[in-house]
Short mmCIF file of C-alpha atoms in Angstrom, two decimals:
data_model
loop_
_atom_site.label_atom_id
_atom_site.label_comp_id
_atom_site.label_asym_id
_atom_site.label_seq_id
_atom_site.Cartn_x
_atom_site.Cartn_y
_atom_site.Cartn_z
CA SER A 1 27.94 25.39 72.42
CA ALA A 2 26.27 23.35 75.15
CA VAL A 3 28.17 21.79 78.01
CA ILE A 4 27.24 18.26 79.07
CA SER A 5 27.97 16.68 82.41
CA GLN A 6 27.91 12.89 82.19
CA LYS A 7 28.27 10.48 85.06
CA PRO A 8 29.55 8.11 86.15
CA SER A 9 32.77 8.36 84.19
CA ARG A 10 33.44 4.67 84.67
CA ASP A 11 32.07 1.66 86.51
CA ILE A 12 32.72 -2.02 86.94
CA CYS A 13 29.52 -4.01 87.30
CA GLN A 14 28.52 -7.59 87.94
CA ARG A 15 26.69 -9.43 85.20
CA GLY A 16 22.94 -9.46 85.64
CA THR A 17 22.83 -6.04 87.28
CA SER A 18 21.82 -2.67 85.80
CA LEU A 19 23.59 0.67 85.53
CA THR A 20 22.00 4.07 85.01
CA ILE A 21 24.01 6.76 83.24
CA GLN A 22 23.05 10.41 83.60
CA CYS A 23 23.57 13.39 81.32
CA GLN A 24 22.89 16.97 82.35
CA VAL A 25 23.00 19.75 79.75
CA ASP A 26 23.51 23.39 80.66
CA SER A 27 20.82 24.54 78.22
CA GLN A 28 17.46 23.30 77.01
CA VAL A 29 17.61 20.97 74.03
CA THR A 30 14.89 19.19 72.12
CA MET A 31 16.72 15.97 71.38
CA MET A 32 19.42 14.05 73.19
CA PHE A 33 21.26 11.16 71.63
CA TRP A 34 22.76 8.06 73.23
CA TYR A 35 25.65 6.18 71.62
CA ARG A 36 27.57 3.00 72.33
CA GLN A 37 31.23 2.57 71.46
CA GLN A 38 32.43 -0.99 71.75
CA PRO A 39 36.15 -1.56 72.40
CA GLY A 40 38.24 -0.37 69.47
CA GLN A 41 35.16 0.46 67.43
CA SER A 42 33.30 3.51 66.21
CA LEU A 43 30.13 4.98 67.68
CA THR A 44 26.72 3.44 67.10
CA LEU A 45 23.53 5.34 67.86
CA ILE A 46 21.35 3.57 70.41
CA ALA A 47 18.39 5.94 70.56
CA THR A 48 17.14 9.49 70.34
CA ALA A 49 15.46 10.86 73.46
CA ASN A 50 12.76 13.51 73.17
CA GLN A 51 11.18 15.22 76.14
CA GLY A 52 7.60 14.12 76.69
CA SER A 53 7.63 11.13 74.39
CA GLU A 54 9.16 7.69 74.19
CA ALA A 55 12.68 7.41 72.88
CA THR A 56 13.22 6.30 69.30
CA TYR A 57 15.48 3.25 69.14
CA GLU A 58 17.78 2.26 66.30
CA SER A 59 17.74 -1.17 64.77
CA GLY A 60 19.28 -3.71 67.12
CA PHE A 61 18.47 -1.81 70.31
CA VAL A 62 15.35 -2.33 72.41
CA ILE A 63 13.72 -0.45 75.23
CA ASP A 64 13.77 -3.39 77.63
CA LYS A 65 17.56 -3.54 77.42
CA PHE A 66 18.26 0.21 77.23
CA PRO A 67 15.41 2.12 78.89
CA ILE A 68 15.76 5.89 78.56
CA SER A 69 14.19 8.66 80.56
CA ARG A 70 13.86 12.29 79.49
CA PRO A 71 12.00 14.09 82.28
CA ASN A 72 12.87 17.63 81.10
CA LEU A 73 14.76 19.52 78.39
CA THR A 74 18.12 19.44 80.18
CA PHE A 75 18.40 15.90 81.52
CA SER A 76 18.33 12.30 80.36
CA THR A 77 19.29 8.88 81.66
CA LEU A 78 20.19 5.65 79.91
CA THR A 79 19.98 2.37 81.79
CA VAL A 80 21.89 -0.70 80.67
CA SER A 81 19.81 -3.58 82.03
CA ASN A 82 20.63 -7.17 82.89
CA MET A 83 24.23 -6.62 81.86
CA SER A 84 26.52 -9.18 80.30
CA PRO A 85 30.22 -8.88 79.43
CA GLU A 86 29.16 -8.02 75.85
CA ASP A 87 27.78 -4.74 77.21
CA SER A 88 31.27 -3.59 78.15
CA SER A 89 31.61 -0.38 76.15
CA ILE A 90 31.82 3.37 76.37
CA TYR A 91 28.41 5.01 76.43
CA LEU A 92 28.09 8.64 75.37
CA CYS A 93 25.30 11.17 75.27
CA SER A 94 25.17 14.00 72.76
CA VAL A 95 23.18 17.07 71.79
CA ARG A 96 23.11 19.03 68.57
CA GLY A 97 24.41 22.57 68.52
CA GLY A 98 24.52 25.23 65.87
CA ASN A 99 27.50 23.83 64.02
CA GLY A 100 27.92 20.27 65.16
CA TYR A 101 27.27 18.01 68.10
CA THR A 102 28.53 18.21 71.66
CA PHE A 103 29.31 14.99 73.51
CA GLY A 104 29.49 14.05 77.14
CA SER A 105 32.80 12.75 78.40
CA GLY A 106 31.56 9.17 78.25
CA THR A 107 30.93 6.34 80.69
CA ARG A 108 33.37 3.45 80.46
CA LEU A 109 31.47 0.34 81.55
CA THR A 110 33.12 -2.96 82.31
CA VAL A 111 30.91 -5.96 83.07
CA VAL A 112 32.52 -8.86 84.91
CA SER B 1 25.01 0.58 61.01
CA GLN B 2 28.19 2.35 60.04
CA GLN B 3 28.03 4.36 56.87
CA GLY B 4 31.52 5.74 56.55
CA GLU B 5 34.69 3.87 55.88
CA GLU B 6 37.86 5.63 56.90
CA ASP B 7 41.30 5.13 55.52
CA PRO B 8 43.83 4.46 56.84
CA GLN B 9 42.71 2.66 60.00
CA ALA B 10 45.92 3.74 61.69
CA LEU B 11 48.55 6.33 60.84
CA SER B 12 51.88 7.00 62.51
CA ILE B 13 53.85 10.12 61.66
CA GLN B 14 56.52 12.32 63.16
CA GLU B 15 55.88 15.72 64.62
CA GLY B 16 55.89 18.42 61.97
CA GLU B 17 54.63 16.15 59.21
CA ASN B 18 51.18 16.40 57.67
CA ALA B 19 48.49 13.78 58.29
CA THR B 20 45.75 12.98 55.80
CA MET B 21 42.70 10.89 56.61
CA ASN B 22 40.04 9.88 54.14
CA CYS B 23 36.37 9.10 54.60
CA SER B 24 33.88 7.54 52.21
CA TYR B 25 30.15 7.39 52.71
CA LYS B 26 27.23 5.76 50.95
CA THR B 27 24.14 7.95 50.89
CA SER B 28 23.14 11.52 50.18
CA ILE B 29 24.18 13.90 52.93
CA ASN B 30 23.32 17.32 54.33
CA ASN B 31 26.75 17.74 55.82
CA LEU B 32 29.85 15.88 56.93
CA GLN B 33 31.61 16.48 60.22
CA TRP B 34 34.95 15.49 61.70
CA TYR B 35 35.50 14.67 65.36
CA ARG B 36 38.51 13.87 67.52
CA GLN B 37 38.52 11.46 70.42
CA ASN B 38 41.38 11.28 72.91
CA SER B 39 41.94 7.94 74.65
CA GLY B 40 38.33 6.74 74.61
CA ARG B 41 36.94 9.90 76.10
CA GLY B 42 34.24 12.21 74.75
CA LEU B 43 34.34 13.45 71.19
CA VAL B 44 35.32 16.96 70.22
CA HIS B 45 33.80 18.57 67.14
CA LEU B 46 36.47 19.79 64.74
CA ILE B 47 34.76 21.03 61.60
CA LEU B 48 31.54 20.77 59.60
CA ILE B 49 31.35 21.00 55.84
CA ARG B 50 28.02 21.32 54.08
CA SER B 51 27.09 19.36 50.99
CA ASN B 52 27.35 22.46 48.80
CA GLU B 53 30.87 23.26 50.02
CA ARG B 54 34.04 21.76 48.59
CA GLU B 55 36.72 22.89 51.00
CA LYS B 56 36.95 24.36 54.46
CA HIS B 57 39.78 25.48 56.71
CA SER B 58 40.10 25.86 60.44
CA GLY B 59 43.53 26.61 61.82
CA ARG B 60 45.79 23.66 60.89
CA LEU B 61 42.82 21.67 59.60
CA ARG B 62 41.73 21.47 55.99
CA VAL B 63 38.68 19.47 54.96
CA THR B 64 37.57 18.67 51.43
CA LEU B 65 34.32 17.18 50.27
CA ASP B 66 33.58 15.53 46.94
CA THR B 67 29.90 14.63 46.81
CA SER B 68 30.23 13.04 43.37
CA LYS B 69 32.66 10.52 44.84
CA LYS B 70 30.97 10.48 48.25
CA SER B 71 34.27 11.14 49.95
CA SER B 72 35.98 13.60 52.26
CA SER B 73 39.49 14.14 53.50
CA LEU B 74 40.90 15.73 56.63
CA LEU B 75 44.39 17.20 56.47
CA ILE B 76 46.22 18.18 59.64
CA THR B 77 49.27 20.26 58.82
CA ALA B 78 52.41 20.54 60.93
CA SER B 79 51.23 17.86 63.31
CA ARG B 80 52.02 17.91 67.02
CA ALA B 81 52.22 15.17 69.63
CA ALA B 82 48.99 16.58 71.09
CA ASP B 83 47.22 15.65 67.84
CA THR B 84 47.55 11.98 68.79
CA ALA B 85 43.94 10.74 68.91
CA SER B 86 41.28 8.89 66.96
CA TYR B 87 39.55 10.87 64.25
CA PHE B 88 36.04 10.11 63.02
CA CYS B 89 34.01 11.41 60.14
CA ALA B 90 30.26 11.53 60.62
CA THR B 91 27.40 12.45 58.33
CA GLU B 92 23.98 13.93 58.72
CA ASN B 93 22.03 12.28 55.95
CA THR B 94 19.36 13.69 53.70
CA GLY B 95 15.83 12.63 54.52
CA THR B 96 16.46 11.42 58.04
CA ALA B 97 15.93 13.08 61.36
CA SER B 98 18.90 14.89 62.84
CA LYS B 99 21.40 12.27 63.88
CA LEU B 100 24.98 11.36 63.09
CA THR B 101 26.23 8.27 61.33
CA PHE B 102 29.88 7.63 62.11
CA GLY B 103 32.72 6.27 60.08
CA THR B 104 35.10 3.60 61.30
CA GLY B 105 37.77 6.04 62.47
CA THR B 106 41.50 6.61 62.01
CA ARG B 107 43.94 6.26 64.90
CA LEU B 108 46.65 8.88 64.54
CA GLN B 109 49.93 8.60 66.42
CA VAL B 110 52.29 11.57 66.29
CA THR B 111 55.74 10.89 67.65
CA LEU B 112 58.44 13.34 68.68
#
């Protein structure tokens, strides 16, 4: 199965600023997925990132708030823009393998 | 939005005992998967069961699927302290693009 390197692992940010999270996969994949996990909650899909096209966002998530880049088949970034304390969460990227999904180790974001 | 409801929300057992977690979902699925998450880190894929399968084993894990009841269970036998984690069921649903919809999760605590 694929190996994903996600960074940063954690950050503390001031409200109103933006943070870009990176995921690097060790193999080429068509789709990459970005999730948010709010404190004590389950995972919610933010968007699906395809190389060469705009990301597909789930209900409740918009491109202006969570812009995504997918410049090639092994890399993607998610930006959390104009952050507020409500954005404090764990953000995870994921790719689909042959028998399930592989996840990055997550980015724990705290907005103060 | 979350599809799966998991039961119980939290479970505390002693080492050597068995742990059973249940998951219910709402729509037609292609498969159901179980994941483990240690201390808010990345998720680890445990097992996938397809909609035409009723039971699957992997080491100390046993998963059942009842599509008529839209439910699944995960049994961990002879639990160990290292099994302490959150466990999530997730479904890939029929008729949608490849993506996972997660359940609410069960927090398992295994004490010595």
